[in-house]
JSON list of C-alpha atoms in Angstrom, two decimals:
[
{"chain": "Z", "resi": 99, "resn": "MET", "atom": "CA", "xyz": [-0.55, 24.05, 14.37]},
{"chain": "Z", "resi": 100, "resn": "ALA", "atom": "CA", "xyz": [-2.60, 23.03, 11.38]},
{"chain": "Z", "resi": 101, "resn": "VAL", "atom": "CA", "xyz": [-1.73, 19.88, 9.45]},
{"chain": "Z", "resi": 102, "resn": "LEU", "atom": "CA", "xyz": [-3.03, 19.43, 5.93]},
{"chain": "Z", "resi": 103, "resn": "ASP", "atom": "CA", "xyz": [-1.97, 15.90, 5.32]},
{"chain": "Z", "resi": 104, "resn": "ILE", "atom": "CA", "xyz": [-2.61, 12.26, 6.02]},
{"chain": "Z", "resi": 105, "resn": "VAL", "atom": "CA", "xyz": [-1.44, 10.18, 8.98]},
{"chain": "Z", "resi": 106, "resn": "PRO", "atom": "CA", "xyz": [2.30, 10.58, 9.65]},
{"chain": "Z", "resi": 107, "resn": "THR", "atom": "CA", "xyz": [4.34, 8.01, 7.74]},
{"chain": "Z", "resi": 108, "resn": "ARG", "atom": "CA", "xyz": [6.45, 7.42, 10.86]},
{"chain": "Z", "resi": 109, "resn": "HIS", "atom": "CA", "xyz": [3.32, 6.40, 12.76]},
{"chain": "Z", "resi": 110, "resn": "VAL", "atom": "CA", "xyz": [2.27, 4.00, 10.02]},
{"chain": "Z", "resi": 111, "resn": "LEU", "atom": "CA", "xyz": [5.67, 2.32, 9.81]},
{"chain": "Z", "resi": 112, "resn": "GLU", "atom": "CA", "xyz": [6.02, 2.05, 13.60]},
{"chain": "Z", "resi": 113, "resn": "HIS", "atom": "CA", "xyz": [2.60, 0.38, 13.92]},
{"chain": "Z", "resi": 114, "resn": "VAL", "atom": "CA", "xyz": [2.63, -1.99, 10.96]},
{"chain": "Z", "resi": 115, "resn": "ASP", "atom": "CA", "xyz": [0.92, -5.28, 11.61]},
{"chain": "Z", "resi": 116, "resn": "CYS", "atom": "CA", "xyz": [-1.06, -7.61, 9.37]},
{"chain": "Z", "resi": 117, "resn": "ARG", "atom": "CA", "xyz": [-4.28, -5.56, 9.70]},
{"chain": "Z", "resi": 118, "resn": "LEU", "atom": "CA", "xyz": [-2.55, -2.26, 8.98]},
{"chain": "Z", "resi": 119, "resn": "ALA", "atom": "CA", "xyz": [-0.59, -3.71, 6.08]},
{"chain": "Z", "resi": 120, "resn": "GLY", "atom": "CA", "xyz": [-3.89, -4.83, 4.59]},
{"chain": "Z", "resi": 121, "resn": "ARG", "atom": "CA", "xyz": [-5.34, -1.31, 4.86]},
{"chain": "Z", "resi": 122, "resn": "TYR", "atom": "CA", "xyz": [-2.19, 0.52, 3.71]},
{"chain": "Z", "resi": 123, "resn": "PHE", "atom": "CA", "xyz": [-0.93, -2.04, 1.23]},
{"chain": "Z", "resi": 124, "resn": "HIS", "atom": "CA", "xyz": [-0.36, 0.58, -1.47]},
{"chain": "Z", "resi": 125, "resn": "TRP", "atom": "CA", "xyz": [2.53, 2.19, 0.45]},
{"chain": "Z", "resi": 126, "resn": "PHE", "atom": "CA", "xyz": [4.52, -1.03, 0.21]},
{"chain": "Z", "resi": 127, "resn": "PHE", "atom": "CA", "xyz": [4.24, -1.04, -3.55]},
{"chain": "Z", "resi": 128, "resn": "LEU", "atom": "CA", "xyz": [5.28, 2.55, -4.29]},
{"chain": "Z", "resi": 129, "resn": "SER", "atom": "CA", "xyz": [8.85, 1.51, -5.07]},
{"chain": "Z", "resi": 130, "resn": "GLN", "atom": "CA", "xyz": [7.68, -1.01, -7.68]},
{"chain": "Z", "resi": 131, "resn": "PRO", "atom": "CA", "xyz": [7.85, -0.36, -11.44]},
{"chain": "Z", "resi": 132, "resn": "ALA", "atom": "CA", "xyz": [5.32, 2.04, -12.96]},
{"chain": "Z", "resi": 133, "resn": "GLU", "atom": "CA", "xyz": [1.74, 0.98, -13.41]},
{"chain": "Z", "resi": 134, "resn": "LEU", "atom": "CA", "xyz": [1.79, -1.65, -10.65]},
{"chain": "Z", "resi": 135, "resn": "PRO", "atom": "CA", "xyz": [1.53, 0.93, -7.83]},
{"chain": "Z", "resi": 136, "resn": "GLU", "atom": "CA", "xyz": [-1.08, 2.97, -9.68]},
{"chain": "Z", "resi": 137, "resn": "THR", "atom": "CA", "xyz": [-3.19, -0.12, -10.27]},
{"chain": "Z", "resi": 138, "resn": "LEU", "atom": "CA", "xyz": [-3.03, -1.17, -6.63]},
{"chain": "Z", "resi": 139, "resn": "ILE", "atom": "CA", "xyz": [-3.58, 2.32, -5.20]},
{"chain": "Z", "resi": 140, "resn": "GLY", "atom": "CA", "xyz": [-6.80, 2.61, -7.16]},
{"chain": "Z", "resi": 141, "resn": "GLY", "atom": "CA", "xyz": [-8.46, 0.21, -4.73]},
{"chain": "Z", "resi": 142, "resn": "ALA", "atom": "CA", "xyz": [-7.10, 1.62, -1.45]},
{"chain": "Z", "resi": 143, "resn": "PRO", "atom": "CA", "xyz": [-9.57, 1.62, 1.46]},
{"chain": "Z", "resi": 144, "resn": "PRO", "atom": "CA", "xyz": [-10.36, 4.84, 3.37]},
{"chain": "Z", "resi": 145, "resn": "SER", "atom": "CA", "xyz": [-8.55, 5.57, 6.64]},
{"chain": "Z", "resi": 146, "resn": "GLU", "atom": "CA", "xyz": [-9.36, 7.54, 9.79]},
{"chain": "Z", "resi": 147, "resn": "PRO", "atom": "CA", "xyz": [-6.53, 10.07, 10.15]},
{"chain": "Z", "resi": 148, "resn": "LEU", "atom": "CA", "xyz": [-8.21, 12.13, 12.92]},
{"chain": "Z", "resi": 149, "resn": "VAL", "atom": "CA", "xyz": [-8.11, 9.12, 15.24]},
{"chain": "Z", "resi": 150, "resn": "VAL", "atom": "CA", "xyz": [-4.37, 8.77, 14.71]},
{"chain": "Z", "resi": 151, "resn": "TRP", "atom": "CA", "xyz": [-3.66, 12.51, 15.01]},
{"chain": "Z", "resi": 152, "resn": "ARG", "atom": "CA", "xyz": [-5.39, 12.53, 18.44]},
{"chain": "Z", "resi": 153, "resn": "GLU", "atom": "CA", "xyz": [-2.47, 10.42, 19.67]},
{"chain": "Z", "resi": 154, "resn": "TYR", "atom": "CA", "xyz": [-0.17, 13.36, 18.88]},
{"chain": "Z", "resi": 155, "resn": "ALA", "atom": "CA", "xyz": [-2.21, 16.49, 19.67]},
{"chain": "Z", "resi": 156, "resn": "ASP", "atom": "CA", "xyz": [-4.98, 17.71, 21.98]},
{"chain": "Z", "resi": 157, "resn": "ASP", "atom": "CA", "xyz": [-6.89, 19.94, 19.57]},
{"chain": "Z", "resi": 158, "resn": "VAL", "atom": "CA", "xyz": [-7.66, 17.76, 16.56]},
{"chain": "Z", "resi": 159, "resn": "ARG", "atom": "CA", "xyz": [-10.49, 18.75, 14.25]},
{"chain": "Z", "resi": 160, "resn": "GLY", "atom": "CA", "xyz": [-11.09, 18.17, 10.60]},
{"chain": "Z", "resi": 161, "resn": "HIS", "atom": "CA", "xyz": [-13.15, 16.76, 7.82]},
{"chain": "Z", "resi": 162, "resn": "ALA", "atom": "CA", "xyz": [-12.57, 15.15, 4.47]},
{"chain": "Z", "resi": 163, "resn": "VAL", "atom": "CA", "xyz": [-12.02, 17.34, 1.43]},
{"chain": "Z", "resi": 164, "resn": "ASP", "atom": "CA", "xyz": [-13.17, 15.81, -1.83]},
{"chain": "Z", "resi": 165, "resn": "ALA", "atom": "CA", "xyz": [-9.75, 15.80, -3.49]},
{"chain": "Z", "resi": 166, "resn": "GLY", "atom": "CA", "xyz": [-6.81, 13.59, -4.24]},
{"chain": "Z", "resi": 167, "resn": "HIS", "atom": "CA", "xyz": [-3.51, 13.78, -2.39]},
{"chain": "Z", "resi": 168, "resn": "PHE", "atom": "CA", "xyz": [-2.89, 17.47, -3.23]},
{"chain": "Z", "resi": 169, "resn": "LEU", "atom": "CA", "xyz": [-6.01, 19.00, -1.72]},
{"chain": "Z", "resi": 170, "resn": "VAL", "atom": "CA", "xyz": [-4.52, 22.52, -1.63]},
{"chain": "Z", "resi": 171, "resn": "GLU", "atom": "CA", "xyz": [-4.11, 22.44, -5.42]},
{"chain": "Z", "resi": 172, "resn": "GLU", "atom": "CA", "xyz": [-7.31, 20.54, -6.19]},
{"chain": "Z", "resi": 173, "resn": "ARG", "atom": "CA", "xyz": [-9.68, 22.34, -3.77]},
{"chain": "Z", "resi": 174, "resn": "PRO", "atom": "CA", "xyz": [-7.89, 25.58, -2.81]},
{"chain": "Z", "resi": 175, "resn": "GLU", "atom": "CA", "xyz": [-10.98, 27.54, -1.67]},
{"chain": "Z", "resi": 176, "resn": "GLU", "atom": "CA", "xyz": [-12.40, 24.74, 0.47]},
{"chain": "Z", "resi": 177, "resn": "THR", "atom": "CA", "xyz": [-8.97, 24.11, 1.99]},
{"chain": "Z", "resi": 178, "resn": "LEU", "atom": "CA", "xyz": [-8.46, 27.81, 2.75]},
{"chain": "Z", "resi": 179, "resn": "ASP", "atom": "CA", "xyz": [-11.93, 28.11, 4.31]},
{"chain": "Z", "resi": 180, "resn": "ALA", "atom": "CA", "xyz": [-11.27, 25.14, 6.60]},
{"chain": "Z", "resi": 181, "resn": "LEU", "atom": "CA", "xyz": [-7.83, 26.43, 7.57]},
{"chain": "Z", "resi": 182, "resn": "ARG", "atom": "CA", "xyz": [-9.17, 29.92, 8.33]},
{"chain": "Z", "resi": 183, "resn": "ALA", "atom": "CA", "xyz": [-11.96, 28.48, 10.49]},
{"chain": "Z", "resi": 184, "resn": "PHE", "atom": "CA", "xyz": [-9.47, 26.36, 12.43]},
{"chain": "Z", "resi": 185, "resn": "LEU", "atom": "CA", "xyz": [-7.02, 29.22, 13.00]},
{"chain": "Z", "resi": 186, "resn": "ALA", "atom": "CA", "xyz": [-9.80, 31.62, 14.02]},
{"chain": "Z", "resi": 187, "resn": "ASP", "atom": "CA", "xyz": [-10.77, 29.48, 17.03]}
]
């Protein structure tokens, strides 16, 4: 299985504590009126999704792709190259 996404939302919500809420604060504001979420998301800290995915799977490999949330649309060739390399192993 290849996953082209971020950490599972279920995992985040099941493990929310003060530290996690501080790192993922933007998710709690997505239901707010326009412009507030966008303003807050702009300062979101980076996360370590591979660490979390290792709790769910044995073969976890990956690297960051310089893109926004829709990496397949923003960096299609780089995404395809990484996916092909993963599936070839």
